[in-house]
């Protein structure tokens, strides 16, 4: 079995190598100074500076003592919060399995973090349980996280991303970068207090995997089917043959998407939708740009 992370890196290299380099430029620029191996500059000594920081050779060439300054190394922490419930066994708008698209998005974000020397952890689950992983900064660890998302569907209950978000709010005390990967379950006014609490605690970004258009899918008779049913069978064509029903369905879906976008915007959370694996990296880059604008 090919490594999941290998497939993710292949997508990033083949389809959008230049965009990948762009994601790594400037997103984690340090504005702090401290002790590390990366020399920054010299400045005049002031009372309180460490004597060990004095550059004696440079001081010998000037009339006042000079001290070395270094760029501080500060590791960031990325928490991937992924809906891994049964709902992710459905298909996305592109016809691809939602779970595979979630793995691709989590892998891209995690790989960028690991490449930058940051730590990554996973919080995932369904309506019944939430699981968390340790925080590490290696590709081997990221591969394990992706496999956990893949394996979760074998015994998952229905999805409820608010359960995972509540876990994050109650258990992650350190300020982190939190990337939520969810499907198009409604995000409404009742979720706003939780979302605002999370936005105050962490830097949050939200990726929605777009649902398939049910009017284009069907069972043997061409009608939509229930993915959790023991046997795949659509509703009778006679029941779904009217255009008025599909018009109402599309209006309801559009209204639900607008409500989700509005709720996340009110909470100050950057948000994008992803419908296809080919747009995954571009949308992730777009999300990061939106997040930078939100922080300003």
Short mmCIF file of C-alpha atoms in Angstrom, two decimals:
data_model
loop_
_atom_site.label_atom_id
_atom_site.label_comp_id
_atom_site.label_asym_id
_atom_site.label_seq_id
_atom_site.Cartn_x
_atom_site.Cartn_y
_atom_site.Cartn_z
CA UNK A 1 0.00 0.00 0.00
CA UNK A 2 1.44 3.38 -1.02
CA UNK A 3 2.02 5.86 1.78
CA UNK A 4 -0.77 8.43 2.03
CA UNK A 5 1.72 11.27 2.52
CA UNK A 6 3.56 10.26 -0.65
CA UNK A 7 0.32 10.71 -2.61
CA UNK A 8 -0.21 14.11 -0.97
CA UNK A 9 3.29 15.31 -1.85
CA UNK A 10 2.87 14.11 -5.42
CA UNK A 11 -0.25 16.28 -5.75
CA UNK A 12 1.58 19.29 -4.38
CA UNK A 13 4.62 18.86 -6.61
CA UNK A 14 2.93 17.99 -9.90
CA UNK A 15 -0.04 20.33 -9.86
CA UNK A 16 1.09 23.43 -7.99
CA UNK A 17 4.77 23.45 -7.14
CA UNK A 18 5.05 27.25 -7.40
CA UNK A 19 2.01 27.73 -5.17
CA UNK A 20 3.53 25.39 -2.60
CA UNK A 21 6.69 27.50 -2.44
CA UNK A 22 4.50 30.55 -2.00
CA UNK A 23 2.76 29.00 0.99
CA UNK A 24 6.09 28.52 2.74
CA UNK A 25 7.23 32.11 2.20
CA UNK A 26 6.44 34.58 4.94
CA UNK A 27 3.70 32.71 6.78
CA UNK A 28 5.84 32.09 9.85
CA UNK A 29 8.18 35.09 9.82
CA UNK A 30 9.52 35.74 13.32
CA UNK A 31 9.39 39.25 14.75
CA UNK A 32 11.05 38.20 18.00
CA UNK A 33 14.67 38.12 19.05
CA UNK A 34 16.24 35.55 21.32
CA UNK A 35 18.88 32.84 21.48
CA UNK A 36 19.37 30.50 18.55
CA UNK A 37 22.07 29.70 16.00
CA UNK A 38 20.76 32.25 13.46
CA UNK A 39 22.67 35.53 13.84
CA UNK A 40 20.60 38.63 13.06
CA UNK A 41 22.59 41.83 13.76
CA UNK A 42 24.62 43.87 16.26
CA UNK A 43 23.46 46.69 18.49
CA UNK A 44 24.93 48.75 21.31
CA UNK A 45 25.06 47.21 24.76
CA UNK A 46 22.43 48.42 27.25
CA UNK A 47 22.25 47.62 30.97
CA UNK A 48 20.53 44.28 31.46
CA UNK A 49 22.01 42.57 28.39
CA UNK A 50 23.81 39.28 28.90
CA UNK A 51 27.57 39.68 29.05
CA UNK A 52 27.90 36.46 27.06
CA UNK A 53 26.16 38.19 24.12
CA UNK A 54 28.88 40.82 23.75
CA UNK A 55 30.80 40.50 20.48
CA UNK A 56 34.29 41.27 21.74
CA UNK A 57 35.90 41.42 18.29
CA UNK A 58 33.33 43.92 17.02
CA UNK A 59 33.57 45.86 20.31
CA UNK A 60 37.35 46.17 19.85
CA UNK A 61 36.75 48.03 16.59
CA UNK A 62 34.29 50.50 18.14
CA UNK A 63 34.23 52.81 21.12
CA UNK A 64 31.19 51.15 22.76
CA UNK A 65 30.35 47.50 23.54
CA UNK A 66 28.22 45.70 20.94
CA UNK A 67 26.00 42.69 21.55
CA UNK A 68 24.84 40.04 19.10
CA UNK A 69 21.14 39.53 18.39
CA UNK A 70 19.70 36.27 17.13
CA UNK A 71 16.40 35.30 15.52
CA UNK A 72 14.25 33.44 18.01
CA UNK A 73 13.12 29.97 17.03
CA UNK A 74 9.48 29.49 17.98
CA UNK A 75 7.79 26.30 16.93
CA UNK A 76 4.18 26.65 15.96
CA UNK A 77 1.62 23.93 16.64
CA UNK A 78 -1.01 22.91 14.09
CA UNK A 79 -4.12 21.04 15.23
CA UNK A 80 -5.97 19.26 12.43
CA UNK A 81 -9.62 18.98 13.54
CA UNK A 82 -11.27 16.52 11.16
CA UNK A 83 -14.81 15.23 10.97
CA UNK A 84 -14.21 11.50 10.51
CA UNK A 85 -17.78 10.32 11.08
CA UNK A 86 -19.97 8.22 8.82
CA UNK A 87 -21.02 11.28 6.80
CA UNK A 88 -17.52 11.33 5.31
CA UNK A 89 -18.21 8.00 3.64
CA UNK A 90 -20.39 9.89 1.16
CA UNK A 91 -19.01 11.55 -1.94
CA UNK A 92 -18.03 15.17 -2.53
CA UNK A 93 -19.27 17.50 -5.27
CA UNK A 94 -16.54 16.18 -7.59
CA UNK A 95 -17.68 12.56 -7.18
CA UNK A 96 -14.59 11.74 -5.08
CA UNK A 97 -14.97 10.19 -1.63
CA UNK A 98 -15.10 12.91 1.02
CA UNK A 99 -12.74 10.98 3.27
CA UNK A 100 -10.04 10.88 0.58
CA UNK A 101 -10.42 14.61 0.01
CA UNK A 102 -10.18 15.24 3.78
CA UNK A 103 -6.98 13.17 3.92
CA UNK A 104 -5.54 15.17 1.02
CA UNK A 105 -6.32 18.52 2.67
CA UNK A 106 -5.04 17.42 6.08
CA UNK A 107 -1.91 16.02 4.46
CA UNK A 108 -1.17 19.22 2.55
CA UNK A 109 -1.58 21.44 5.60
CA UNK A 110 0.36 19.05 7.82
CA UNK A 111 3.18 18.68 5.30
CA UNK A 112 3.61 22.45 5.03
CA UNK A 113 3.81 22.66 8.83
CA UNK A 114 6.30 19.81 9.15
CA UNK A 115 8.44 21.27 6.35
CA UNK A 116 8.57 24.46 8.38
CA UNK A 117 9.69 22.65 11.52
CA UNK A 118 6.34 22.88 13.29
CA UNK A 119 4.43 20.26 15.29
CA UNK A 120 1.17 18.66 14.14
CA UNK A 121 -1.60 16.87 16.03
CA UNK A 122 -4.97 15.42 15.07
CA UNK A 123 -8.37 15.73 16.73
CA UNK A 124 -11.02 13.62 15.00
CA UNK A 125 -14.19 11.73 15.73
CA UNK A 126 -17.93 11.44 15.23
CA UNK A 127 -21.09 12.24 17.17
CA UNK A 128 -20.23 9.69 19.90
CA UNK A 129 -16.49 9.98 20.51
CA UNK A 130 -13.53 12.30 19.96
CA UNK A 131 -9.94 11.09 19.65
CA UNK A 132 -6.71 13.05 19.84
CA UNK A 133 -3.13 12.28 18.90
CA UNK A 134 0.22 13.39 20.34
CA UNK A 135 1.93 16.44 18.87
CA UNK A 136 5.06 15.79 16.79
CA UNK A 137 6.85 17.32 13.84
CA UNK A 138 7.90 14.43 11.61
CA UNK A 139 6.61 13.07 8.32
CA UNK A 140 6.28 9.60 9.87
CA UNK A 141 3.96 11.04 12.51
CA UNK A 142 1.92 12.87 9.87
CA UNK A 143 1.53 9.62 7.93
CA UNK A 144 0.11 7.98 11.07
CA UNK A 145 -2.40 10.83 11.48
CA UNK A 146 -3.61 10.45 7.89
CA UNK A 147 -4.07 6.72 8.36
CA UNK A 148 -6.17 7.38 11.46
CA UNK A 149 -8.54 9.51 9.40
CA UNK A 150 -8.69 6.75 6.79
CA UNK A 151 -9.39 3.99 9.33
CA UNK A 152 -11.98 5.94 11.31
CA UNK A 153 -14.77 5.27 8.83
CA UNK A 154 -14.85 1.53 9.55
CA UNK A 155 -16.77 1.93 12.80
CA UNK A 156 -17.85 5.56 12.81
CA UNK A 157 -21.19 6.94 13.89
CA UNK A 158 -22.80 9.97 12.31
CA UNK A 159 -20.87 13.23 12.09
CA UNK A 160 -21.06 16.12 14.56
CA UNK A 161 -18.11 18.50 14.21
CA UNK A 162 -19.31 20.53 17.20
CA UNK A 163 -18.28 17.60 19.43
CA UNK A 164 -14.69 17.86 18.22
CA UNK A 165 -14.72 21.66 18.52
CA UNK A 166 -15.97 21.42 22.10
CA UNK A 167 -13.12 19.03 22.89
CA UNK A 168 -10.62 21.52 21.45
CA UNK A 169 -12.08 24.38 23.50
CA UNK A 170 -11.90 22.35 26.72
CA UNK A 171 -8.58 20.55 26.32
CA UNK A 172 -6.15 22.57 24.16
CA UNK A 173 -4.82 25.24 26.51
CA UNK A 174 -1.85 26.27 24.40
CA UNK A 175 -2.61 28.77 21.64
CA UNK A 176 -2.46 26.88 18.36
CA UNK A 177 -3.24 27.11 14.67
CA UNK A 178 -6.45 25.09 14.28
CA UNK A 179 -7.52 23.86 10.85
CA UNK A 180 -11.07 22.47 10.80
CA UNK A 181 -11.97 20.08 7.96
CA UNK A 182 -15.71 19.39 7.88
CA UNK A 183 -18.48 18.62 5.46
CA UNK A 184 -21.49 20.85 4.80
CA UNK A 185 -23.33 20.11 8.02
CA UNK A 186 -25.16 23.30 9.03
CA UNK A 187 -23.19 25.85 11.09
CA UNK A 188 -25.82 28.04 12.69
CA UNK A 189 -26.45 30.74 15.27
CA UNK A 190 -26.41 28.17 18.06
CA UNK A 191 -22.76 27.36 17.28
CA UNK A 192 -21.69 31.02 17.48
CA UNK A 193 -20.71 31.13 21.21
CA UNK A 194 -18.48 28.05 20.78
CA UNK A 195 -16.91 29.42 17.60
CA UNK A 196 -16.19 32.79 19.20
CA UNK A 197 -14.63 31.07 22.20
CA UNK A 198 -12.37 29.05 19.90
CA UNK A 199 -11.44 32.12 17.84
CA UNK A 200 -10.37 33.87 21.05
CA UNK A 201 -8.29 30.89 22.16
CA UNK A 202 -6.65 29.92 18.85
CA UNK A 203 -5.98 30.94 15.25
CA UNK A 204 -8.77 29.10 13.42
CA UNK A 205 -9.23 28.31 9.74
CA UNK A 206 -12.16 26.32 8.30
CA UNK A 207 -12.27 24.10 5.21
CA UNK A 208 -15.66 22.81 4.07
CA UNK A 209 -15.76 19.81 1.72
CA UNK A 210 -18.64 20.47 -0.65
CA UNK A 211 -21.51 17.99 -0.74
CA UNK A 212 -22.54 16.26 -3.93
CA UNK A 213 -25.56 17.62 -5.77
CA UNK A 214 -28.18 14.95 -5.09
CA UNK A 215 -30.08 15.84 -8.24
CA UNK A 216 -27.17 14.47 -10.30
CA UNK A 217 -26.80 11.20 -8.37
CA UNK A 218 -28.93 8.14 -8.12
CA UNK A 219 -29.39 4.44 -7.65
CA UNK A 220 -30.23 2.07 -10.45
CA UNK A 221 -33.33 4.05 -11.35
CA UNK A 222 -31.45 7.33 -11.31
CA UNK A 223 -32.90 8.56 -8.03
CA UNK A 224 -30.84 9.61 -4.98
CA UNK A 225 -30.09 6.91 -2.43
CA UNK A 226 -29.34 6.75 1.27
CA UNK A 227 -25.65 5.94 1.77
CA UNK A 228 -26.24 4.22 5.13
CA UNK A 229 -28.91 1.84 3.82
CA UNK A 230 -28.07 -1.86 3.71
CA UNK A 231 -29.02 -1.98 0.05
CA UNK A 232 -28.49 0.86 -2.38
CA UNK A 233 -31.91 1.78 -3.67
CA UNK A 234 -33.27 5.12 -4.78
CA UNK A 235 -36.57 6.73 -4.08
CA UNK A 236 -39.20 6.14 -6.79
CA UNK A 237 -38.59 8.20 -9.92
CA UNK A 238 -42.24 9.23 -9.88
CA UNK A 239 -41.72 10.99 -6.56
CA UNK A 240 -38.71 12.97 -7.75
CA UNK A 241 -39.67 13.74 -11.32
CA UNK A 242 -40.99 17.24 -10.66
CA UNK A 243 -38.66 20.20 -11.32
CA UNK A 244 -40.25 22.14 -8.46
CA UNK A 245 -38.84 19.71 -5.89
CA UNK A 246 -35.30 20.11 -7.19
CA UNK A 247 -35.67 23.90 -7.31
CA UNK A 248 -36.68 23.86 -3.66
CA UNK A 249 -33.77 21.56 -2.82
CA UNK A 250 -31.23 23.85 -4.50
CA UNK A 251 -32.66 26.92 -2.75
CA UNK A 252 -32.44 25.17 0.61
CA UNK A 253 -28.83 24.12 -0.03
CA UNK A 254 -27.85 27.65 -1.07
CA UNK A 255 -29.49 29.08 2.05
CA UNK A 256 -27.63 26.60 4.25
CA UNK A 257 -24.29 27.53 2.68
CA UNK A 258 -25.00 31.23 3.16
CA UNK A 259 -25.86 30.68 6.83
CA UNK A 260 -22.64 28.73 7.41
CA UNK A 261 -20.51 31.41 5.73
CA UNK A 262 -22.25 34.19 7.67
CA UNK A 263 -21.88 32.42 11.02
CA UNK A 264 -18.17 31.78 10.49
CA UNK A 265 -17.65 35.37 9.36
CA UNK A 266 -19.41 36.67 12.48
CA UNK A 267 -17.07 34.52 14.57
CA UNK A 268 -14.05 35.95 12.73
CA UNK A 269 -13.06 32.61 11.20
CA UNK A 270 -11.58 32.44 7.70
CA UNK A 271 -13.45 29.92 5.55
CA UNK A 272 -13.34 28.35 2.06
CA UNK A 273 -15.16 25.46 0.34
CA UNK A 274 -13.35 22.71 -1.55
CA UNK A 275 -15.25 20.73 -4.18
CA UNK A 276 -12.45 18.86 -5.99
CA UNK A 277 -8.98 17.51 -5.25
CA UNK A 278 -7.55 19.55 -8.11
CA UNK A 279 -8.44 22.79 -6.34
CA UNK A 280 -7.36 21.62 -2.87
CA UNK A 281 -3.95 23.32 -2.75
CA UNK A 282 -5.20 26.53 -4.32
CA UNK A 283 -8.06 26.78 -1.83
CA UNK A 284 -5.72 26.04 1.08
CA UNK A 285 -3.48 28.88 -0.09
CA UNK A 286 -6.52 31.15 -0.42
CA UNK A 287 -7.58 30.25 3.12
CA UNK A 288 -4.16 31.14 4.53
CA UNK A 289 -4.27 34.52 2.80
CA UNK A 290 -7.72 35.18 4.26
CA UNK A 291 -6.45 34.24 7.71
CA UNK A 292 -3.57 36.70 7.45
CA UNK A 293 -6.04 39.46 6.55
CA UNK A 294 -8.25 38.53 9.53
CA UNK A 295 -5.29 38.89 11.92
CA UNK A 296 -4.47 42.43 10.78
#
